[in-house]
PDB file of C-alpha atoms in Angstrom:
ATOM      1  CA  MET A   7     116.531-245.128 -32.306  1.00 50.00           C
ATOM      2  CA  PRO A   8     113.968-245.630 -35.103  1.00 53.00           C
ATOM      3  CA  THR A   9     111.109-243.128 -35.232  1.00 47.00           C
ATOM      4  CA  ALA A  10     108.425-245.816 -34.739  1.00 49.00           C
ATOM      5  CA  ASN A  11     110.013-246.969 -31.488  1.00 48.00           C
ATOM      6  CA  CYS A  12     110.201-243.380 -30.209  1.00 45.00           C
ATOM      7  CA  LEU A  13     106.508-242.863 -30.882  1.00 42.00           C
ATOM      8  CA  THR A  14     105.669-246.108 -29.045  1.00 44.00           C
ATOM      9  CA  LEU A  15     107.643-245.047 -25.963  1.00 38.00           C
ATOM     10  CA  LYS A  16     105.937-241.652 -25.947  1.00 43.00           C
ATOM     11  CA  ARG A  17     102.498-243.309 -26.082  1.00 48.00           C
ATOM     12  CA  VAL A  18     103.442-245.607 -23.177  1.00 36.00           C
ATOM     13  CA  SER A  19     104.721-242.635 -21.139  1.00 44.00           C
ATOM     14  CA  VAL A  20     101.508-240.698 -21.703  1.00 37.00           C
ATOM     15  CA  ALA A  21      99.402-243.727 -20.752  1.00 42.00           C
ATOM     16  CA  LEU A  22     101.390-244.217 -17.535  1.00 37.00           C
ATOM     17  CA  ALA A  23     101.007-240.539 -16.655  1.00 41.00           C
ATOM     18  CA  VAL A  24      97.237-240.790 -17.099  1.00 36.00           C
ATOM     19  CA  VAL A  25      97.080-243.891 -14.860  1.00 34.00           C
ATOM     20  CA  VAL A  26      99.192-242.250 -12.132  1.00 33.00           C
ATOM     21  CA  ALA A  27      97.078-239.092 -12.245  1.00 38.00           C
ATOM     22  CA  GLY A  28      93.922-241.188 -11.933  1.00 41.00           C
ATOM     23  CA  LEU A  29      95.301-243.027  -8.914  1.00 34.00           C
ATOM     24  CA  CYS A  30      96.231-239.752  -7.224  1.00 35.00           C
ATOM     25  CA  LEU A  31      92.758-238.340  -7.783  1.00 33.00           C
ATOM     26  CA  SER A  32      91.211-241.538  -6.404  1.00 35.00           C
ATOM     27  CA  LEU A  33      93.321-241.313  -3.253  1.00 33.00           C
ATOM     28  CA  LEU A  34      92.394-237.688  -2.747  1.00 33.00           C
ATOM     29  CA  ALA A  35      88.704-238.469  -3.180  1.00 33.00           C
ATOM     30  CA  ALA A  36      88.966-241.289  -0.643  1.00 36.00           C
ATOM     31  CA  ALA A  37      90.607-239.112   2.023  1.00 39.00           C
ATOM     32  CA  PRO A  38      88.215-237.808   4.713  1.00 44.00           C
ATOM     33  CA  ALA A  39      87.247-234.151   4.545  1.00 45.00           C
ATOM     34  CA  GLY A  40      89.598-232.118   6.700  1.00 50.00           C
ATOM     35  CA  ASP A  41      92.131-234.966   6.996  1.00 57.00           C
ATOM     36  CA  LYS A  42      95.157-233.682   8.904  1.00 58.00           C
ATOM     37  CA  GLY A  43      97.157-236.881   8.699  1.00 68.00           C
ATOM     38  CA  GLY A  44      96.949-237.613  12.437  1.00 81.00           C
ATOM     39  CA  MET A  45      95.905-240.745  14.296  1.00 93.00           C
ATOM     40  CA  ALA A  46      92.137-241.245  13.920  1.00 95.00           C
ATOM     41  CA  LEU A  47      90.463-241.666  17.303  1.00 96.00           C
ATOM     42  CA  PHE A  48      86.966-242.293  15.898  1.00 96.00           C
ATOM     43  CA  ASN A  49      86.531-244.953  13.221  1.00 93.00           C
ATOM     44  CA  GLY A  50      83.303-243.469  11.847  1.00 91.00           C
ATOM     45  CA  LYS A  51      81.360-246.680  12.482  1.00 90.00           C
ATOM     46  CA  ASP A  52      81.070-247.323  16.227  1.00 92.00           C
ATOM     47  CA  LEU A  53      82.480-246.364  19.629  1.00 93.00           C
ATOM     48  CA  THR A  54      85.404-248.779  19.566  1.00 94.00           C
ATOM     49  CA  GLY A  55      88.235-247.193  21.558  1.00 95.00           C
ATOM     50  CA  TRP A  56      85.944-245.045  23.724  1.00 97.00           C
ATOM     51  CA  LYS A  57      84.583-245.379  27.262  1.00 95.00           C
ATOM     52  CA  PHE A  58      81.553-243.894  28.986  1.00 95.00           C
ATOM     53  CA  ARG A  59      82.177-241.871  32.117  1.00 94.00           C
ATOM     54  CA  ASP A  60      78.660-242.765  33.257  1.00 92.00           C
ATOM     55  CA  PRO A  61      77.389-245.992  31.665  1.00 90.00           C
ATOM     56  CA  ALA A  62      73.831-244.986  32.551  1.00 87.00           C
ATOM     57  CA  GLY A  63      74.114-242.178  29.981  1.00 88.00           C
ATOM     58  CA  ALA A  64      75.387-244.343  27.125  1.00 89.00           C
ATOM     59  CA  ALA A  65      72.086-244.180  25.251  1.00 89.00           C
ATOM     60  CA  ALA A  66      72.654-240.476  24.576  1.00 90.00           C
ATOM     61  CA  TRP A  67      75.366-241.283  22.021  1.00 94.00           C
ATOM     62  CA  LYS A  68      75.000-242.898  18.614  1.00 93.00           C
ATOM     63  CA  VAL A  69      76.966-243.073  15.393  1.00 94.00           C
ATOM     64  CA  VAL A  70      75.242-241.611  12.337  1.00 94.00           C
ATOM     65  CA  SER A  71      76.210-240.883   8.741  1.00 91.00           C
ATOM     66  CA  ASP A  72      74.814-237.377   8.549  1.00 91.00           C
ATOM     67  CA  VAL A  73      73.956-234.643  11.079  1.00 95.00           C
ATOM     68  CA  ARG A  74      71.918-231.486  10.601  1.00 94.00           C
ATOM     69  CA  LEU A  75      69.686-229.094  12.507  1.00 95.00           C
ATOM     70  CA  ASP A  76      66.261-230.458  13.322  1.00 95.00           C
ATOM     71  CA  PRO A  77      63.954-228.632  10.860  1.00 94.00           C
ATOM     72  CA  THR A  78      61.255-228.507  13.537  1.00 95.00           C
ATOM     73  CA  ASP A  79      63.468-227.325  16.402  1.00 96.00           C
ATOM     74  CA  PRO A  80      66.710-225.299  15.953  1.00 96.00           C
ATOM     75  CA  LYS A  81      67.790-226.316  19.472  1.00 96.00           C
ATOM     76  CA  LYS A  82      68.207-229.936  18.366  1.00 95.00           C
ATOM     77  CA  LEU A  83      70.274-231.966  15.919  1.00 95.00           C
ATOM     78  CA  VAL A  84      69.039-234.966  13.992  1.00 93.00           C
ATOM     79  CA  GLY A  85      71.099-237.749  12.498  1.00 91.00           C
ATOM     80  CA  SER A  86      70.503-240.212   9.714  1.00 86.00           C
ATOM     81  CA  SER A  87      72.245-243.407   8.655  1.00 79.00           C
ATOM     82  CA  THR A  88      73.005-243.723   4.951  1.00 66.00           C
ATOM     83  CA  GLY A  89      75.643-246.444   5.061  1.00 59.00           C
ATOM     84  CA  ALA A  90      78.500-244.047   4.357  1.00 57.00           C
ATOM     85  CA  ALA A  91      82.013-245.226   5.228  1.00 55.00           C
ATOM     86  CA  THR A  92      82.584-242.347   7.646  1.00 68.00           C
ATOM     87  CA  GLY A  93      80.204-240.948  10.203  1.00 91.00           C
ATOM     88  CA  ALA A  94      79.733-238.689  13.190  1.00 95.00           C
ATOM     89  CA  LEU A  95      79.242-239.088  16.916  1.00 96.00           C
ATOM     90  CA  LEU A  96      75.904-237.570  17.887  1.00 95.00           C
ATOM     91  CA  ARG A  97      74.983-236.786  21.463  1.00 93.00           C
ATOM     92  CA  GLY A  98      71.272-236.484  20.894  1.00 87.00           C
ATOM     93  CA  PRO A  99      68.297-234.954  22.732  1.00 83.00           C
ATOM     94  CA  VAL A 100      68.362-237.288  25.730  1.00 78.00           C
ATOM     95  CA  ASP A 101      67.817-235.992  29.263  1.00 76.00           C
ATOM     96  CA  HIS A 102      70.691-237.918  30.844  1.00 79.00           C
ATOM     97  CA  GLY A 103      73.953-238.120  28.943  1.00 86.00           C
ATOM     98  CA  SER A 104      77.543-239.060  29.642  1.00 92.00           C
ATOM     99  CA  ASP A 105      80.995-237.785  28.835  1.00 94.00           C
ATOM    100  CA  ILE A 106      83.033-240.140  26.655  1.00 96.00           C
ATOM    101  CA  TYR A 107      86.785-240.565  26.627  1.00 97.00           C
ATOM    102  CA  THR A 108      89.431-242.521  24.763  1.00 97.00           C
ATOM    103  CA  ASP A 109      91.044-245.776  25.852  1.00 96.00           C
ATOM    104  CA  GLN A 110      94.368-244.350  24.723  1.00 96.00           C
ATOM    105  CA  THR A 111      96.209-241.650  26.624  1.00 96.00           C
ATOM    106  CA  PHE A 112      98.356-238.813  25.308  1.00 97.00           C
ATOM    107  CA  GLY A 113     100.715-236.099  26.468  1.00 97.00           C
ATOM    108  CA  ASP A 114     101.983-233.315  24.213  1.00 98.00           C
ATOM    109  CA  CYS A 115      99.865-233.402  21.077  1.00 97.00           C
ATOM    110  CA  ASP A 116      98.215-231.642  18.167  1.00 98.00           C
ATOM    111  CA  LEU A 117      94.467-232.253  17.984  1.00 98.00           C
ATOM    112  CA  HIS A 118      92.045-231.749  15.111  1.00 98.00           C
ATOM    113  CA  VAL A 119      88.340-232.188  15.823  1.00 98.00           C
ATOM    114  CA  GLU A 120      85.184-231.084  14.027  1.00 98.00           C
ATOM    115  CA  PHE A 121      81.992-230.335  15.919  1.00 98.00           C
ATOM    116  CA  MET A 122      78.438-229.112  15.428  1.00 97.00           C
ATOM    117  CA  VAL A 123      76.060-227.572  17.951  1.00 97.00           C
ATOM    118  CA  PRO A 124      72.420-226.543  17.658  1.00 96.00           C
ATOM    119  CA  LYS A 125      71.192-223.202  18.927  1.00 96.00           C
ATOM    120  CA  GLY A 126      72.162-222.527  22.533  1.00 94.00           C
ATOM    121  CA  SER A 127      73.933-225.826  23.183  1.00 95.00           C
ATOM    122  CA  ASN A 128      76.997-226.486  25.323  1.00 93.00           C
ATOM    123  CA  SER A 129      79.785-229.083  25.342  1.00 96.00           C
ATOM    124  CA  GLY A 130      83.571-229.247  25.642  1.00 96.00           C
ATOM    125  CA  VAL A 131      86.787-230.922  24.514  1.00 98.00           C
ATOM    126  CA  TYR A 132      89.140-231.947  27.335  1.00 98.00           C
ATOM    127  CA  LEU A 133      92.836-232.546  26.740  1.00 98.00           C
ATOM    128  CA  LEU A 134      94.191-235.277  29.063  1.00 98.00           C
ATOM    129  CA  GLY A 135      90.645-235.438  30.443  1.00 97.00           C
ATOM    130  CA  GLU A 136      91.507-232.383  32.557  1.00 97.00           C
ATOM    131  CA  TYR A 137      91.762-229.158  30.552  1.00 98.00           C
ATOM    132  CA  GLU A 138      88.685-227.945  28.666  1.00 97.00           C
ATOM    133  CA  VAL A 139      88.326-226.008  25.461  1.00 98.00           C
ATOM    134  CA  GLN A 140      84.740-224.814  25.493  1.00 97.00           C
ATOM    135  CA  VAL A 141      82.196-225.813  22.851  1.00 97.00           C
ATOM    136  CA  LEU A 142      79.192-223.484  22.759  1.00 97.00           C
ATOM    137  CA  ASP A 143      76.824-221.774  20.373  1.00 97.00           C
ATOM    138  CA  SER A 144      78.458-218.316  20.417  1.00 97.00           C
ATOM    139  CA  PHE A 145      77.440-217.333  16.902  1.00 97.00           C
ATOM    140  CA  GLY A 146      77.068-213.567  16.435  1.00 96.00           C
ATOM    141  CA  ARG A 147      78.430-212.508  19.817  1.00 96.00           C
ATOM    142  CA  PRO A 148      80.668-209.406  19.534  1.00 97.00           C
ATOM    143  CA  ASP A 149      84.348-209.897  20.280  1.00 97.00           C
ATOM    144  CA  ASN A 150      84.201-207.483  23.213  1.00 96.00           C
ATOM    145  CA  LYS A 151      81.404-209.506  24.819  1.00 97.00           C
ATOM    146  CA  LEU A 152      83.215-212.849  24.796  1.00 97.00           C
ATOM    147  CA  THR A 153      83.770-214.634  28.114  1.00 96.00           C
ATOM    148  CA  GLN A 154      85.459-217.763  29.429  1.00 95.00           C
ATOM    149  CA  ALA A 155      82.224-219.638  28.689  1.00 93.00           C
ATOM    150  CA  ASP A 156      82.226-218.958  24.936  1.00 97.00           C
ATOM    151  CA  VAL A 157      83.350-221.293  22.185  1.00 98.00           C
ATOM    152  CA  GLY A 158      87.123-221.642  22.130  1.00 97.00           C
ATOM    153  CA  ALA A 159      87.554-220.401  25.692  1.00 97.00           C
ATOM    154  CA  ILE A 160      89.931-222.345  27.879  1.00 96.00           C
ATOM    155  CA  TYR A 161      87.478-222.765  30.669  1.00 86.00           C
ATOM    156  CA  SER A 162      88.441-220.936  33.893  1.00 87.00           C
ATOM    157  CA  ALA A 163      91.678-219.700  32.284  1.00 94.00           C
ATOM    158  CA  ALA A 164      91.229-217.513  29.172  1.00 97.00           C
ATOM    159  CA  LYS A 165      88.481-216.174  26.958  1.00 97.00           C
ATOM    160  CA  PRO A 166      88.949-216.338  23.173  1.00 98.00           C
ATOM    161  CA  THR A 167      90.581-213.315  21.559  1.00 97.00           C
ATOM    162  CA  LYS A 168      87.978-213.184  18.779  1.00 97.00           C
ATOM    163  CA  ASN A 169      84.726-214.815  17.737  1.00 98.00           C
ATOM    164  CA  ALA A 170      85.348-217.102  14.776  1.00 98.00           C
ATOM    165  CA  SER A 171      82.276-219.281  15.310  1.00 97.00           C
ATOM    166  CA  LYS A 172      79.861-220.390  12.629  1.00 98.00           C
ATOM    167  CA  ALA A 173      76.079-220.590  12.817  1.00 97.00           C
ATOM    168  CA  PRO A 174      74.319-223.428  14.650  1.00 97.00           C
ATOM    169  CA  GLY A 175      74.019-226.498  12.433  1.00 96.00           C
ATOM    170  CA  GLU A 176      77.323-225.879  10.626  1.00 97.00           C
ATOM    171  CA  TRP A 177      80.408-228.036  11.069  1.00 98.00           C
ATOM    172  CA  GLN A 178      83.232-226.201  12.838  1.00 98.00           C
ATOM    173  CA  THR A 179      86.862-227.120  13.509  1.00 98.00           C
ATOM    174  CA  PHE A 180      89.296-226.909  16.385  1.00 98.00           C
ATOM    175  CA  ASP A 181      93.025-227.253  15.753  1.00 98.00           C
ATOM    176  CA  ILE A 182      94.769-227.357  19.111  1.00 98.00           C
ATOM    177  CA  SER A 183      98.450-227.597  20.024  1.00 98.00           C
ATOM    178  CA  PHE A 184      98.828-228.671  23.643  1.00 98.00           C
ATOM    179  CA  GLN A 185     101.727-229.105  26.030  1.00 98.00           C
ATOM    180  CA  ALA A 186     101.164-231.449  28.967  1.00 98.00           C
ATOM    181  CA  PRO A 187     102.259-230.565  32.493  1.00 98.00           C
ATOM    182  CA  ARG A 188     105.776-231.620  33.532  1.00 97.00           C
ATOM    183  CA  PHE A 189     106.721-233.626  36.615  1.00 97.00           C
ATOM    184  CA  ASP A 190     110.022-234.507  38.259  1.00 96.00           C
ATOM    185  CA  ALA A 191     111.153-237.998  39.266  1.00 95.00           C
ATOM    186  CA  SER A 192     109.279-237.756  42.578  1.00 95.00           C
ATOM    187  CA  GLY A 193     106.005-236.884  40.827  1.00 94.00           C
ATOM    188  CA  LYS A 194     106.035-233.203  41.790  1.00 95.00           C
ATOM    189  CA  LYS A 195     104.701-230.886  39.090  1.00 97.00           C
ATOM    190  CA  THR A 196     107.409-228.610  37.729  1.00 97.00           C
ATOM    191  CA  GLN A 197     105.517-226.936  34.874  1.00 97.00           C
ATOM    192  CA  ASN A 198     101.841-226.253  34.284  1.00 97.00           C
ATOM    193  CA  ALA A 199      99.969-227.424  31.198  1.00 98.00           C
ATOM    194  CA  ARG A 200      99.859-224.966  28.286  1.00 98.00           C
ATOM    195  CA  PHE A 201      97.672-224.455  25.255  1.00 98.00           C
ATOM    196  CA  LEU A 202     100.250-223.336  22.714  1.00 98.00           C
ATOM    197  CA  THR A 203      97.602-222.451  20.140  1.00 98.00           C
ATOM    198  CA  VAL A 204      93.880-222.934  19.633  1.00 98.00           C
ATOM    199  CA  LYS A 205      92.435-222.268  16.201  1.00 98.00           C
ATOM    200  CA  LEU A 206      88.703-222.118  15.561  1.00 98.00           C
ATOM    201  CA  ASN A 207      87.729-222.494  11.912  1.00 98.00           C
ATOM    202  CA  GLY A 208      91.278-221.617  10.892  1.00 97.00           C
ATOM    203  CA  GLN A 209      91.596-218.487  13.032  1.00 98.00           C
ATOM    204  CA  GLU A 210      93.888-218.383  16.054  1.00 98.00           C
ATOM    205  CA  ILE A 211      91.866-217.497  19.138  1.00 98.00           C
ATOM    206  CA  GLN A 212      94.263-218.601  21.914  1.00 98.00           C
ATOM    207  CA  LYS A 213      98.057-218.412  22.128  1.00 98.00           C
ATOM    208  CA  ASP A 214     100.420-219.697  24.836  1.00 97.00           C
ATOM    209  CA  VAL A 215      97.863-219.959  27.633  1.00 98.00           C
ATOM    210  CA  GLU A 216      99.081-221.500  30.888  1.00 97.00           C
ATOM    211  CA  VAL A 217      96.593-223.651  32.793  1.00 97.00           C
ATOM    212  CA  LYS A 218      97.408-223.932  36.481  1.00 96.00           C
ATOM    213  CA  GLY A 219      95.230-226.970  37.109  1.00 95.00           C
ATOM    214  CA  PRO A 220      92.127-228.873  35.987  1.00 96.00           C
ATOM    215  CA  THR A 221      89.542-226.482  34.581  1.00 95.00           C
ATOM    216  CA  GLY A 222      86.343-227.988  36.020  1.00 93.00           C
ATOM    217  CA  GLY A 223      84.315-231.055  35.089  1.00 92.00           C
ATOM    218  CA  GLN A 224      87.572-232.988  34.710  1.00 94.00           C
ATOM    219  CA  LEU A 225      87.887-236.752  34.712  1.00 93.00           C
ATOM    220  CA  SER A 226      90.202-236.718  37.724  1.00 93.00           C
ATOM    221  CA  ASN A 227      91.520-234.180  40.216  1.00 92.00           C
ATOM    222  CA  GLU A 228      95.000-235.663  39.921  1.00 94.00           C
ATOM    223  CA  GLU A 229      97.143-234.076  37.229  1.00 96.00           C
ATOM    224  CA  LYS A 230      99.339-236.465  35.238  1.00 96.00           C
ATOM    225  CA  PRO A 231     101.738-236.211  32.280  1.00 97.00           C
ATOM    226  CA  THR A 232      99.329-238.157  30.060  1.00 97.00           C
ATOM    227  CA  GLY A 233      95.584-238.681  29.850  1.00 97.00           C
ATOM    228  CA  PRO A 234      92.700-239.427  27.475  1.00 98.00           C
ATOM    229  CA  LEU A 235      90.791-237.129  25.178  1.00 98.00           C
ATOM    230  CA  LEU A 236      87.352-236.479  26.693  1.00 97.00           C
ATOM    231  CA  LEU A 237      84.267-235.163  24.903  1.00 97.00           C
ATOM    232  CA  GLN A 238      81.620-233.641  27.144  1.00 95.00           C
ATOM    233  CA  GLY A 239      78.216-235.241  26.797  1.00 91.00           C
ATOM    234  CA  ASP A 240      76.498-234.518  30.096  1.00 84.00           C
ATOM    235  CA  HIS A 241      75.490-230.945  29.197  1.00 84.00           C
ATOM    236  CA  GLY A 242      73.878-230.489  25.799  1.00 90.00           C
ATOM    237  CA  ILE A 243      73.362-231.738  22.265  1.00 95.00           C
ATOM    238  CA  VAL A 244      76.501-231.903  20.132  1.00 97.00           C
ATOM    239  CA  ALA A 245      78.082-233.871  17.289  1.00 97.00           C
ATOM    240  CA  PHE A 246      81.748-234.654  16.607  1.00 97.00           C
ATOM    241  CA  ARG A 247      83.588-236.118  13.634  1.00 96.00           C
ATOM    242  CA  ASN A 248      87.060-236.424  12.088  1.00 96.00           C
ATOM    243  CA  ILE A 249      88.862-236.617  15.447  1.00 97.00           C
ATOM    244  CA  GLN A 250      92.610-236.855  14.819  1.00 97.00           C
ATOM    245  CA  ILE A 251      95.542-236.563  17.191  1.00 97.00           C
ATOM    246  CA  THR A 252      99.260-236.304  16.530  1.00 97.00           C
ATOM    247  CA  PRO A 253     101.436-237.015  19.598  1.00 95.00           C
ATOM    248  CA  ARG A 254     104.526-234.826  19.854  1.00 88.00           C
ATOM    249  CA  ALA A 255     107.776-235.517  21.661  1.00 76.00           C
ATOM    250  CA  PRO A 256     108.356-233.073  24.546  1.00 68.00           C
ATOM    251  CA  ALA A 257     110.704-230.214  23.692  1.00 56.00           C
ATOM    252  CA  VAL A 258     114.145-230.492  25.288  1.00 49.00           C
ATOM    253  CA  ARG A 259     115.368-227.295  26.901  1.00 46.00           C
ATOM    254  CA  ALA A 260     118.977-226.267  26.295  1.00 40.00           C
ATOM    255  CA  ARG A 261     121.130-226.348  29.422  1.00 38.00           C
TER     256      ARG A 261
END
């Protein structure tokens, strides 16, 4: 092949490589922070896909672009709207609030959710609407002082093994692998629900915890193989964002 043609092909190859690299960088920049590749349960714009447990408490929730500690009161969060494409769910400083839960239901799943609490606040994340992982301001509490009420506790079942919490006003993450309870053809429960792992800010704080029944404050007293994701909003101020779930097929035991 003539030298001129070789040089032309090399220039075209370099140009294509630059374009592809630019596209990859653009896609990475467009991806939400902390994207785990799961199904997004919150669209960042409104409460489409969510229900209020108590419609009278609906005013406690709003969608905002940015959340931070109230500079005048560390026990509160404030939100602002900047028109950003993604946002956060803020349960603000309203006396009467409501839990919210998804229209969709799930069984075995991996959940990623980011949350923020102000000083001293309290909330929770309920798998299947029944089994709570505690959300609390536990910043600075020694590991040997942790209880089943601290952040990352599986309420009424297991305290966290360590304190991996951040300071009030900082975004924190839960990554939870959950196994739903099992039932036979007649509807009788044959296996209890299990939290396979719970990670707080990247650190494992729960492993293979069996939950014998609903943990308190549940959506229903009747255990089922599937249920919604519920975020507690009847206790304290809290914000959530980047809520992603990945359903998993139940494991098949060898016979």
